[in-house]
Short mmCIF file of C-alpha atoms and ligand atoms in Angstrom, two decimals:
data_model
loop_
_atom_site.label_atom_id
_atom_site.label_comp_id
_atom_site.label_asym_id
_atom_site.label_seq_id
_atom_site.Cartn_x
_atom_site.Cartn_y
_atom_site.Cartn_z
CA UNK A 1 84.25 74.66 -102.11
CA UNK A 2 82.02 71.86 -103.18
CA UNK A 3 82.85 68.62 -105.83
CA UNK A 4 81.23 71.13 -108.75
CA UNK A 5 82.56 73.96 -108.15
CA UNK A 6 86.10 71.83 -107.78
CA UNK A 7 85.83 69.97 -110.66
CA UNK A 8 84.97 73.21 -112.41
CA UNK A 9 88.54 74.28 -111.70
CA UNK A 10 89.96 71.67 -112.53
CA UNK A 11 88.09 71.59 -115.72
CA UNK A 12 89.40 75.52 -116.57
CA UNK A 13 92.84 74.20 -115.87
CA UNK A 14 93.09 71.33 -118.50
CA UNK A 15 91.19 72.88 -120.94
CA UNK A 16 94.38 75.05 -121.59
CA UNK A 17 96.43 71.97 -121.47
CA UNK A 18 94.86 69.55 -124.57
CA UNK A 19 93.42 70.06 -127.53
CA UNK A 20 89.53 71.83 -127.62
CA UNK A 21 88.69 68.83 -129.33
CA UNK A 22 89.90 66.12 -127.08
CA UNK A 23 88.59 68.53 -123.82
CA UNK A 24 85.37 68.52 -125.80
CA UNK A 25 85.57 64.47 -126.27
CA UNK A 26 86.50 63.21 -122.74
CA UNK A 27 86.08 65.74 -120.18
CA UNK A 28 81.87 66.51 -121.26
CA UNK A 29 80.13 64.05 -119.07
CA UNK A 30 82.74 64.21 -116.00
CA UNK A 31 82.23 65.37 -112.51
CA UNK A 32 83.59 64.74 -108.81
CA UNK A 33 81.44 62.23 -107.46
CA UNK A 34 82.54 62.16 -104.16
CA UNK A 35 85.79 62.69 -102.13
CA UNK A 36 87.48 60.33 -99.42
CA UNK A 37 90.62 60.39 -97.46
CA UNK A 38 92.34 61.86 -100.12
CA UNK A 39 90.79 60.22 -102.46
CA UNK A 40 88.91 62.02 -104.84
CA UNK A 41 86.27 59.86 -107.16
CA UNK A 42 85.59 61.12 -110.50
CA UNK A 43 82.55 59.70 -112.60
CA UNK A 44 83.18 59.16 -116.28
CA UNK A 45 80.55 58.26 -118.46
CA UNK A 46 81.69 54.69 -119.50
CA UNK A 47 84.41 52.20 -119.18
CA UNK A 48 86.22 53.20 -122.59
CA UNK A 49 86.28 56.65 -121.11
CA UNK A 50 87.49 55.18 -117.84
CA UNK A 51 90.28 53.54 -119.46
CA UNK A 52 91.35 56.24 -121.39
CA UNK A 53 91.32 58.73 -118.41
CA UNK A 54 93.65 55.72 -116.24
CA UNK A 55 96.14 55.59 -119.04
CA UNK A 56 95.59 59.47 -120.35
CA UNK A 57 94.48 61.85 -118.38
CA UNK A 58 95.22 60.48 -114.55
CA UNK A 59 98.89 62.31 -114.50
CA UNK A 60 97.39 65.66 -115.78
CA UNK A 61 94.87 65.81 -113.34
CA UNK A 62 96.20 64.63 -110.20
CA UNK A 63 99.03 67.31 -111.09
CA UNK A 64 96.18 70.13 -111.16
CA UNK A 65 93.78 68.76 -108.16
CA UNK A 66 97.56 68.68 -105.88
CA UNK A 67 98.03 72.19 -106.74
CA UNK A 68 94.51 73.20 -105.78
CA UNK A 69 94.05 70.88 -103.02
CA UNK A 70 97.31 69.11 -101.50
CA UNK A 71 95.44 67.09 -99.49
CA UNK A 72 94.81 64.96 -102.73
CA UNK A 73 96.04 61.59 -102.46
CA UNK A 74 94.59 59.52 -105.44
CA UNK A 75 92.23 59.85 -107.74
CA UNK A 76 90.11 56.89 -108.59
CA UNK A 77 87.88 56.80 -111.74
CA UNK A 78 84.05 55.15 -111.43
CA UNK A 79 81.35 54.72 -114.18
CA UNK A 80 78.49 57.04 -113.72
CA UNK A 81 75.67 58.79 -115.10
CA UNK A 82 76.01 62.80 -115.05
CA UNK A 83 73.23 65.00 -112.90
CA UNK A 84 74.23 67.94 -115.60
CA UNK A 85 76.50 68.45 -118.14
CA UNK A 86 80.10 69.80 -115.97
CA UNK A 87 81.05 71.53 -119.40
CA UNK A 88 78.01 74.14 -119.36
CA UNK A 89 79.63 75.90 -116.91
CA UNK A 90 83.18 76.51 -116.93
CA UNK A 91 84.32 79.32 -118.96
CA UNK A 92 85.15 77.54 -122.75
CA UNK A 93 87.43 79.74 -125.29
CA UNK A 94 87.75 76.29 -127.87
CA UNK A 95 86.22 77.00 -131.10
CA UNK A 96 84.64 73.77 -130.56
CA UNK A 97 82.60 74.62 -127.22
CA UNK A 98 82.04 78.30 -127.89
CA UNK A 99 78.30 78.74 -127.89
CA UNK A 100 78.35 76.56 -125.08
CA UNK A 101 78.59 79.49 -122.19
CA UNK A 102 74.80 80.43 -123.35
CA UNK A 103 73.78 78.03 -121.62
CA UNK A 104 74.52 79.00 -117.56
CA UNK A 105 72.77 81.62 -118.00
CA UNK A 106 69.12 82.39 -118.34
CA UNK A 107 68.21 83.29 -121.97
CA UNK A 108 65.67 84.44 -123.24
CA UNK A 109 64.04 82.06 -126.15
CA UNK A 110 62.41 84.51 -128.37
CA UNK A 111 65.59 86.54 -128.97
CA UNK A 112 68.36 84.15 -128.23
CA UNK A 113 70.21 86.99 -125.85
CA UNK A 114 71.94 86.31 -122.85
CA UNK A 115 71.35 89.18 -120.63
CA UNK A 116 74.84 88.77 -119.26
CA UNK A 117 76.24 90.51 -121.97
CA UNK A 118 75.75 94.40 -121.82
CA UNK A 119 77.17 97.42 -122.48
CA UNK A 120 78.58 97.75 -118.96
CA UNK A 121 80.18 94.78 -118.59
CA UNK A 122 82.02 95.72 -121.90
CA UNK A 123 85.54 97.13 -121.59
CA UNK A 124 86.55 99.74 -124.17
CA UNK A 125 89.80 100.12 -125.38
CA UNK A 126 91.45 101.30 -128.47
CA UNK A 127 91.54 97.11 -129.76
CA UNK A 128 87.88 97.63 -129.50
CA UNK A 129 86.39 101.19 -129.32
CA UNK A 130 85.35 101.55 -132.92
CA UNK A 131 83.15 98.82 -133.07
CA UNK A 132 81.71 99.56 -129.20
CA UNK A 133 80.97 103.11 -130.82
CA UNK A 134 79.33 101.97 -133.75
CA UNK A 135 77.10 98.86 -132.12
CA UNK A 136 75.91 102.09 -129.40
CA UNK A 137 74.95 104.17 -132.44
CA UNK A 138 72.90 101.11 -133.65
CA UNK A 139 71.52 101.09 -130.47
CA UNK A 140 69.62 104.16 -130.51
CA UNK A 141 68.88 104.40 -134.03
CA UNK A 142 68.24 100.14 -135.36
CA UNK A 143 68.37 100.29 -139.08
CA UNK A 144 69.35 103.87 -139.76
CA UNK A 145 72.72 104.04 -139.30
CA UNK A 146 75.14 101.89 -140.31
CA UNK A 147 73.17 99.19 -141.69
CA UNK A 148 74.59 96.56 -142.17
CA UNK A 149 77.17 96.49 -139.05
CA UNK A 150 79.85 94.21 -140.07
CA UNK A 151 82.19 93.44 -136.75
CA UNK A 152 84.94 90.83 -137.19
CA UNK A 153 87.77 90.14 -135.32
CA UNK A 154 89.66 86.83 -133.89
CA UNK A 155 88.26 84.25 -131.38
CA UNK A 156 87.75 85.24 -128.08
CA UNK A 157 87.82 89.09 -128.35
CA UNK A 158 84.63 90.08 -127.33
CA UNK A 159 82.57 89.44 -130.87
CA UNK A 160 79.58 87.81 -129.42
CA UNK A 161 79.73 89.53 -126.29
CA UNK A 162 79.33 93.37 -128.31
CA UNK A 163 76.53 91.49 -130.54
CA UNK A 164 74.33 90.26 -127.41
CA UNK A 165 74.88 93.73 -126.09
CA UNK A 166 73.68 95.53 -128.67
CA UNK A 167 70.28 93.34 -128.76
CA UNK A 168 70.27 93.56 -125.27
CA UNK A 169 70.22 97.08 -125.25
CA UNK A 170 67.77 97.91 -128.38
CA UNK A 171 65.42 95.46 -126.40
CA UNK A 172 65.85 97.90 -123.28
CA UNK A 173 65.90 101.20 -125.49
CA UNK A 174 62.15 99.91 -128.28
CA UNK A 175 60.20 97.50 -125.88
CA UNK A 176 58.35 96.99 -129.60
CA UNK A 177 60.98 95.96 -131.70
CA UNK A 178 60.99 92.51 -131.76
CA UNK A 179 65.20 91.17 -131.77
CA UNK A 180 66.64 88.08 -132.98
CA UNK A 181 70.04 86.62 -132.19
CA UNK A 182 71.19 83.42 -133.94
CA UNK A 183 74.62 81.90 -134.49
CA UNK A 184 75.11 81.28 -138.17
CA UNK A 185 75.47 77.53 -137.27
CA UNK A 186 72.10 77.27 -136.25
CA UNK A 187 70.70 79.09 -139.15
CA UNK A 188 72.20 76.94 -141.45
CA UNK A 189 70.69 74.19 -139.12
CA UNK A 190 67.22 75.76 -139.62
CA UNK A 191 67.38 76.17 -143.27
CA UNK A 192 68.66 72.73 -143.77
CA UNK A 193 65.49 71.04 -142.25
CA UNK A 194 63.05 73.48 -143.67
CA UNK A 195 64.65 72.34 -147.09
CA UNK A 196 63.59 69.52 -145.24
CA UNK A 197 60.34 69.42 -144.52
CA UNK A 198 59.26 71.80 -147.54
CA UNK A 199 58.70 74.67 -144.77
CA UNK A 200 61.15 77.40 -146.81
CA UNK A 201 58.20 79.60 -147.10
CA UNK A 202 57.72 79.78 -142.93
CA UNK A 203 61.28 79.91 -142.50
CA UNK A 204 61.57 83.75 -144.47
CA UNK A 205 58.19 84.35 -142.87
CA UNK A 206 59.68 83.90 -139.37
CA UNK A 207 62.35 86.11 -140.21
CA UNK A 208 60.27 89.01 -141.78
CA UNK A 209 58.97 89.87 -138.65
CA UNK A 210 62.41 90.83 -137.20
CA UNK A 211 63.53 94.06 -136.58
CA UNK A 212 66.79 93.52 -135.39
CA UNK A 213 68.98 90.79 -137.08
CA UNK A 214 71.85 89.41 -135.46
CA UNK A 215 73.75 87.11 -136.88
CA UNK A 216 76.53 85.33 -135.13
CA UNK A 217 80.31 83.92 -136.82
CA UNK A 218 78.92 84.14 -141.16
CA UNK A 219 81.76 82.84 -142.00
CA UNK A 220 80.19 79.44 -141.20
CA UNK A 221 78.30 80.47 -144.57
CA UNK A 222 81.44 79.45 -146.63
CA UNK A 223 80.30 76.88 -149.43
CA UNK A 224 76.54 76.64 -148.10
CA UNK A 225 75.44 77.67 -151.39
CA UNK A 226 71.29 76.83 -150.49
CA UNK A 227 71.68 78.51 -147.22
CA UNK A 228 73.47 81.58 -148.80
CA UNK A 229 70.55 82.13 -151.16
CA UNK A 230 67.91 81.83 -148.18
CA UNK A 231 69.98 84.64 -146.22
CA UNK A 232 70.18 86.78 -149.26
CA UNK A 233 66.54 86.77 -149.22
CA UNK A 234 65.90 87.27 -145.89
CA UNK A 235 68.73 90.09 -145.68
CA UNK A 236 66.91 92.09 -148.83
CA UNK A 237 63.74 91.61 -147.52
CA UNK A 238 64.71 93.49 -143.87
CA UNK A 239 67.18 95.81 -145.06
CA UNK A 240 64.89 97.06 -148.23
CA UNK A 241 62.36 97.59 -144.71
CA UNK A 242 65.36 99.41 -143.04
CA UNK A 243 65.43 96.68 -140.31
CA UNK A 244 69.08 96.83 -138.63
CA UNK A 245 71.15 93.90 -139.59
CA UNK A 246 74.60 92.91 -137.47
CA UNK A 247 76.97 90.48 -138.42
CA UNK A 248 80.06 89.42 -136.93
CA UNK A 249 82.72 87.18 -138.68
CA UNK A 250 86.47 85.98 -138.19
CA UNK A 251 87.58 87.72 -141.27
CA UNK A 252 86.64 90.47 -143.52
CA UNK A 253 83.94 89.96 -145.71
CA UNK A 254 86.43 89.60 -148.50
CA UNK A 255 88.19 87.18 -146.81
CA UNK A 256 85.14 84.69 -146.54
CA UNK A 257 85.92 81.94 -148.97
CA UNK A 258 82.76 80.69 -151.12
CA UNK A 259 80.82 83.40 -150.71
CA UNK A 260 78.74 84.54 -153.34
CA UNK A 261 80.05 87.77 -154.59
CA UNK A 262 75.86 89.75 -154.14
CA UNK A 263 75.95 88.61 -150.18
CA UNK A 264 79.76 89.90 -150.14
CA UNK A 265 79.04 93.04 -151.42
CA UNK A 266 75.74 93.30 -149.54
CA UNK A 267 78.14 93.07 -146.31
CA UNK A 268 80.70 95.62 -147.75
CA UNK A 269 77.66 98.03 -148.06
CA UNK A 270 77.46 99.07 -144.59
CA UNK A 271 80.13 99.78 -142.07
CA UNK A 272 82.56 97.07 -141.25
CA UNK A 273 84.54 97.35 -138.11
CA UNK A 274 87.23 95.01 -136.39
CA UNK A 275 88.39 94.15 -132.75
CA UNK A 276 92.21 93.61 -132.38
CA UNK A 277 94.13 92.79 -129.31
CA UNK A 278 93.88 94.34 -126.15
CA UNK A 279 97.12 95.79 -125.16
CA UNK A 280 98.15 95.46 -121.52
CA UNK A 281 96.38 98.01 -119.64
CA UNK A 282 93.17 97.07 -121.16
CA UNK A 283 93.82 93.62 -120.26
CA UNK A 284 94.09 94.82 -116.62
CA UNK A 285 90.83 96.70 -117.00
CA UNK A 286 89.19 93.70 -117.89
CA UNK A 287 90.52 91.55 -115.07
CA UNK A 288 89.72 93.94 -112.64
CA UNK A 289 86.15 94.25 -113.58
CA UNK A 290 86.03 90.56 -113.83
CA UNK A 291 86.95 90.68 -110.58
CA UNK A 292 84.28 92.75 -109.34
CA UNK A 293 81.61 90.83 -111.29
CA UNK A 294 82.41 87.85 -109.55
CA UNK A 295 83.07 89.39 -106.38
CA UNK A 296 86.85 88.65 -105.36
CA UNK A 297 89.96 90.75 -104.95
CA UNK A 298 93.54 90.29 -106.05
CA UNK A 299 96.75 92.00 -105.41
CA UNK A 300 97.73 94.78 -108.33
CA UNK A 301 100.99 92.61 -108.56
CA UNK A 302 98.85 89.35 -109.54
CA UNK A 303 96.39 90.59 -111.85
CA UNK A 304 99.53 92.85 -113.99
CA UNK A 305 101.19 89.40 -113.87
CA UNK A 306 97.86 87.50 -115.60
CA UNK A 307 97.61 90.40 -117.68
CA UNK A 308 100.65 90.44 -118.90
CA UNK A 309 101.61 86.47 -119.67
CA UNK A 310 97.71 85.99 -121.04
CA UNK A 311 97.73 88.20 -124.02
CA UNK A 312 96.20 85.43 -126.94
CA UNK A 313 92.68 86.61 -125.94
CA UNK A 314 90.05 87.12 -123.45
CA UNK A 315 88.74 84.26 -123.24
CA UNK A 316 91.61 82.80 -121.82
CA UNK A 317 92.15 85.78 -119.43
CA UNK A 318 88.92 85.04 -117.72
CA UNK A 319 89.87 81.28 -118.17
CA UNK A 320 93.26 82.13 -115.67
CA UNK A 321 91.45 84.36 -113.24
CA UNK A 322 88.85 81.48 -113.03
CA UNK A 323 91.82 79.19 -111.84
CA UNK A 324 92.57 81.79 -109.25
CA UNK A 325 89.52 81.93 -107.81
CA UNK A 326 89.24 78.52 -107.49
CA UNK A 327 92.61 78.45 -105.59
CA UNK A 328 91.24 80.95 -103.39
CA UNK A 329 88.01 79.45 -102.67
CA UNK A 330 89.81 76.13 -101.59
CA UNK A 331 92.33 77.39 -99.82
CA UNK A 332 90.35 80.31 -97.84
CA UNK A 333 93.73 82.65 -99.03
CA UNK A 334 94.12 84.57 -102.16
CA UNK A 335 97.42 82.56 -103.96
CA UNK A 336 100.79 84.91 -104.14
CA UNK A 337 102.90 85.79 -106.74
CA UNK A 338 104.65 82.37 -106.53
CA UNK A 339 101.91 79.95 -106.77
CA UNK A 340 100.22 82.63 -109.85
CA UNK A 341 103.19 81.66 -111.33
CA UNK A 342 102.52 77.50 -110.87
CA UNK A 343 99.05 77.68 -111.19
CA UNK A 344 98.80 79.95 -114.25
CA UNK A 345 102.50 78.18 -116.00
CA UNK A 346 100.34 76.41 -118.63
CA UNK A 347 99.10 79.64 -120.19
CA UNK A 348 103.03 80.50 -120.74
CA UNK A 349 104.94 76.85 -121.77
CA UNK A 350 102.26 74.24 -122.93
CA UNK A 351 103.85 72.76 -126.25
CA UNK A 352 100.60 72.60 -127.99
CA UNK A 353 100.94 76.80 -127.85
CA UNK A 354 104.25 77.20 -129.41
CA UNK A 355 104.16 77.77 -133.42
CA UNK A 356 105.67 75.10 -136.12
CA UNK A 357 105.81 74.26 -139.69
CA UNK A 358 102.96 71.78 -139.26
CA UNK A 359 100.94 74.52 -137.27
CA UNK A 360 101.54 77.42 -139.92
CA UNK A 361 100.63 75.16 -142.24
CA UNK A 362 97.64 73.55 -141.18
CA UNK A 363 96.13 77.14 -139.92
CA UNK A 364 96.55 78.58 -143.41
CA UNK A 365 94.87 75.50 -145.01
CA UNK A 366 92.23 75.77 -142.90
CA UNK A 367 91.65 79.49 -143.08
CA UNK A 368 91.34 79.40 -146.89
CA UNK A 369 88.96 76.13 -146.55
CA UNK A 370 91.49 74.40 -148.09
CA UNK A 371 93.18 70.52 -147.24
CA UNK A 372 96.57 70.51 -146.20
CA UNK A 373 97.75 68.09 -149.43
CA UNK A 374 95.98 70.99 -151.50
CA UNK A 375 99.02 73.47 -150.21
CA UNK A 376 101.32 70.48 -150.82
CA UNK A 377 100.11 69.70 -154.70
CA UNK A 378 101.11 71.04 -157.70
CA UNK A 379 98.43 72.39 -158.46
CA UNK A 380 98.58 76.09 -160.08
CA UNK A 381 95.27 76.85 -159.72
CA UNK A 382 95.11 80.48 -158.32
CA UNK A 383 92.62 79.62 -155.30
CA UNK A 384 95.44 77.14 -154.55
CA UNK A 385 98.78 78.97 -155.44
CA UNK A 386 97.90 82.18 -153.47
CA UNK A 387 97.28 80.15 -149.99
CA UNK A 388 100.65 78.34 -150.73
CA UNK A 389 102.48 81.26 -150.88
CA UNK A 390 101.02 82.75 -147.72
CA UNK A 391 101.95 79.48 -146.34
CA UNK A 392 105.54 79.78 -147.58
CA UNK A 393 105.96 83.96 -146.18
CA UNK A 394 104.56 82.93 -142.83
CA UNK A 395 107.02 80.02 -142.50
CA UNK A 396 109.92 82.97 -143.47
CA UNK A 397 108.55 85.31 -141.11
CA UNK A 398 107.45 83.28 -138.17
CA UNK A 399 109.87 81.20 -138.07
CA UNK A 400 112.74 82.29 -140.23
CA UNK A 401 113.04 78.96 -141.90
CA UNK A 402 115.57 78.20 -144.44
CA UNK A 403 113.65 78.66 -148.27
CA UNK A 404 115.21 75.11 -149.14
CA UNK A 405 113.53 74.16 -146.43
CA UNK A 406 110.18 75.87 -146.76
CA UNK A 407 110.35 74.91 -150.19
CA UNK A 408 110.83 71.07 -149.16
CA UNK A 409 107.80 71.64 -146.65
CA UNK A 410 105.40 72.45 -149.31
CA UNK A 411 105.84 69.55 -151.27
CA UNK A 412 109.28 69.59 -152.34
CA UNK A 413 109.21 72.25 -153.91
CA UNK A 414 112.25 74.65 -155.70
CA UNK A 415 113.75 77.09 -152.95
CA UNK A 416 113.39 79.54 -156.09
CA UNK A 417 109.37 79.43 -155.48
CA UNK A 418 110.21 80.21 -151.54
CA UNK A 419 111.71 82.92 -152.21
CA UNK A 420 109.49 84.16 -155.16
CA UNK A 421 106.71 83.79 -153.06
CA UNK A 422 108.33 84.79 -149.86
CA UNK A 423 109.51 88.72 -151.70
CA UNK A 424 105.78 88.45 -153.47
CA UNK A 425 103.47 88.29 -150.68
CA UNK A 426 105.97 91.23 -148.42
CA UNK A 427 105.67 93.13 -151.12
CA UNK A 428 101.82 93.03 -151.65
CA UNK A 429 101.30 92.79 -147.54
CA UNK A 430 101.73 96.46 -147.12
CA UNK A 431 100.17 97.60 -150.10
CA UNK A 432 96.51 95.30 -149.95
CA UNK A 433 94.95 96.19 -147.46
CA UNK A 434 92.92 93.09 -147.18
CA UNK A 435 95.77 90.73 -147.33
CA UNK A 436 97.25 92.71 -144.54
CA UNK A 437 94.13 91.63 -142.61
CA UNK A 438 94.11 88.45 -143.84
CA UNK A 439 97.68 87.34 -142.33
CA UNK A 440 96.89 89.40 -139.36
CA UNK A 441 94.04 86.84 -138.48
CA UNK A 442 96.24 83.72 -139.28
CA UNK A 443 98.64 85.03 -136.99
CA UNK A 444 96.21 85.46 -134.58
CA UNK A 445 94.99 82.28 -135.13
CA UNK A 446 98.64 80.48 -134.79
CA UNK A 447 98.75 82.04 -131.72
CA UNK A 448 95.51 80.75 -130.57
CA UNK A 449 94.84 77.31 -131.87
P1 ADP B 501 84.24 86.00 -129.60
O1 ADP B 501 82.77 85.94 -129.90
O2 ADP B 501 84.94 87.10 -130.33
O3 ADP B 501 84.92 84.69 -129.78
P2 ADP B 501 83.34 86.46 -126.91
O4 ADP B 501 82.41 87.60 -127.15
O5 ADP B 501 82.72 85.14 -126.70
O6 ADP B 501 84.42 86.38 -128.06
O7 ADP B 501 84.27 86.87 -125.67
C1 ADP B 501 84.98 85.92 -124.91
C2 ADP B 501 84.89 86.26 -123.45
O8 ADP B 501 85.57 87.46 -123.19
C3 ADP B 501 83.46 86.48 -122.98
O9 ADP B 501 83.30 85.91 -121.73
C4 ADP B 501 83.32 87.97 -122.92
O10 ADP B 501 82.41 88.38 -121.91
C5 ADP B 501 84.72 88.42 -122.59
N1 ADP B 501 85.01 89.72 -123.23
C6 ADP B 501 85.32 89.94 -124.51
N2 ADP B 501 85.54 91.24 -124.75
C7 ADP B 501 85.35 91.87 -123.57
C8 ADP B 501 85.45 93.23 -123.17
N3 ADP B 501 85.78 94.20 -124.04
N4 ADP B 501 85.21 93.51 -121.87
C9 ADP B 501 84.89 92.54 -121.00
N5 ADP B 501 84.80 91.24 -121.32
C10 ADP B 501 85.02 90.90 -122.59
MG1 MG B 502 81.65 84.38 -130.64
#
């Protein structure tokens, strides 16, 4: 195993150790320069970095290079400029870095898709199988099926991966129909500087000769009021042609907070379909072909044990098996049980995974594009109140706080409101079906983040 391919490993480690944000910060920019006597020299981009990694980072790392490599005596940190970015390729589930795996692989400009994402390489399950079904219907019939194809589901459960699939396929299937894939952030990027540069008029021409829209994460839409109206447009004008539209989003379309109500109901027109969780044995599936992809074995015993202590989402499972691998590459042996177990014990007991008040709190805020003092106000206002009260059940039900309490934790509030709110939103949860959803993806989320 060479520096990269080390420092890759090490890289997959920490990333499930700190925040997506700090990995996104300080490790971009890092690699293994060289190694000596123990002594392994890692190149940092400048000497704030450098410092910070001394004081910061040194006793994380050195912990995770050891396990890989015991032969690791020191590590010593020198200023130095890149050859490529060491984030491109390690395997990123942050919400941060998430469109950064597009880039190890070849893809193609015209149509954004990465042809590493196919139909093949997609494991079904019953978490996934209605949405596999309907993007393969798509497939063979773009724009006269279920048009548009609404997918949403949680990070890292195979959104993007079923949406480049489905491209990639109607590419294979029409050699004429000309595809385009583009994460919502960079269409809002696009409209923004043709507002810019007075080019409007060329941006909707670009997009009229599409046949097959994808459009990547909408719910980046919320509160982009110009860049709403520019994708209303451009969605009319190709689904009025019976061009195939696909969108995927965290959240129902309902759930999308500053939407306008004629795109929401322009994405409720077509089929919407979710991904959940895989359960266990799909988990194992998914492993295994992993495995196979990247041509390397492991015992039954070890890949039911990563299957069964990575369940937040897939992401991550590839994340752990990527750690393995680099174990095994270093160490010319495939790890046991045992060292699984040390190697993989972040994924299970990091503190930054467990749920709290603070976490509940700040995940709701953030899912209803709301500020955390908004949930702590007094404000009555109903795009306020309803969020607070989510906040208040989830604190009941996650972690069976006291109502006082949860009441105090919202901004000292009555325990009279906890419980109001707590008996409201139980009530409702089983009845609405898209506040069922709703708190299904902030749990998700909890468990994520
Ligand atoms: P999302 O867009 O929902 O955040 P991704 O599509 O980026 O998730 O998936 C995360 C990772 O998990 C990708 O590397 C993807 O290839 C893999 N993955 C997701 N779902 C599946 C699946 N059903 N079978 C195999 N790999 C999957
Ligand atoms: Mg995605």
């Amino acid at each position: 195993m060479n520096n990269e391919e080390l420092w890759q490993a090490v890289l997959a480690q920490i990333q499930l150790q700190i925040s997506p944000a700090s990995f996104a910060t300080w490790f971009k920019n890092t690699r293994i320069a060289s190694q000596k006597e123990g002594c392994v020299f890692v190149s940092v981009p400048n000497s704030f970095a450098r410092e910070w990694f001394e004081q910061k980072y040194n006793k994380t790392i050195f912990k995770v290079l050891r396990e890989l490599d015991n032969k690791t005596k020191e590590i010593k940190y020198e200023i130095g400029k890149p050859k490529t970015d060491t984030l491109k390729k390690i395997v990123p589930f942050s919400i941060e870095n998430r469109q950064l795996e597009f880039q190890e692989f070849k893809i193609d400009k015209d149509t954004n898709l990465n042809p590493k994402y196919t139909f093949d390489s997609f494991i079904v399950g019953p978490f996934n199988e209605l949405s596999q079904a309907a993007g393969w219907a798509v497939t063979k019939e773009p724009g006269l099926v279920y048009n548009p194809l609404f997918i949403y589901g949680g990070v890292g459960l195979g959104k993007t991966h079923l949406l480049q699939a489905i491209g990639n396929e109607v590419v294979k299937n029409f050699e004429d129909k000309k595809v385009k894939y583009i994460p919502t952030e960079k269409f809002v990027a696009e409209v923004i500087s043709s507002i810019r540069n007075r080019e409007t008029e060329k941006l909707k021409a670009k997009y009229q000769k599409v046949d097959v829209l994808i459009i990547d994460d909408v719910q980046f839409l919320t509160g982009k009021e110009k860049t709403q109206e520019e994708f209303f447009y451009i969605f009319n004008s190709l689904y009025e042609k019976n061009k195939q539209i696909i969108i995927s989003s965290d959240r129902t379309p309902k759930s999308i907070p500053a939407l306008t109500e004629r795109l929401r109901s322009r994405f409720e027109g077509g089929m919407i379909t979710d991904i959940s969780f895989p359960e266990l044995e799909t988990r194992i599936a998914i492993l295994k072909s992993k495995c196979q992809e990247r041509k390397v074995e492991f015992s039954d015993e070890i890949l039911n044990y990563i299957g069964s202590v990575v369940q937040r989402n897939i992401r991550e499972l590839e994340g752990a098996l990527n750690v393995l691998i680099a174990y095994q590459k270093l160490n010319n042996n495939a790890p046991d049980l045992k060292i699984t177990k040390t190697l993989l014990k972040n994924l299970t007991l990091s503190p930054s995974r467990t749920v709290n008040a603070k976490k509940i709190i700040q995940i709701v805020a953030d899912f209803y594009d709301l500020k955390e003092k908004d949930l702590l106000s007094i404000s009555r206002k109903k795009e306020i109140v309803r969020p607070r009260q989510i906040a208040m059940f989830l604190l009941r039900r996650e972690l069976k706080a006291s109502f006082p309490f949860i009441g105090r934790r919202l901004g000292g509030k009555d325990h009279t409101t906890a419980i109001y709110a707590y008996e409201k939103i139980a009530k409702e949860v089983n009845k609405n079906e898209n506040l069922g959803e709703e708190i299904k993806l902030i749990k998700q989320r909890l468990l994520y983040v």
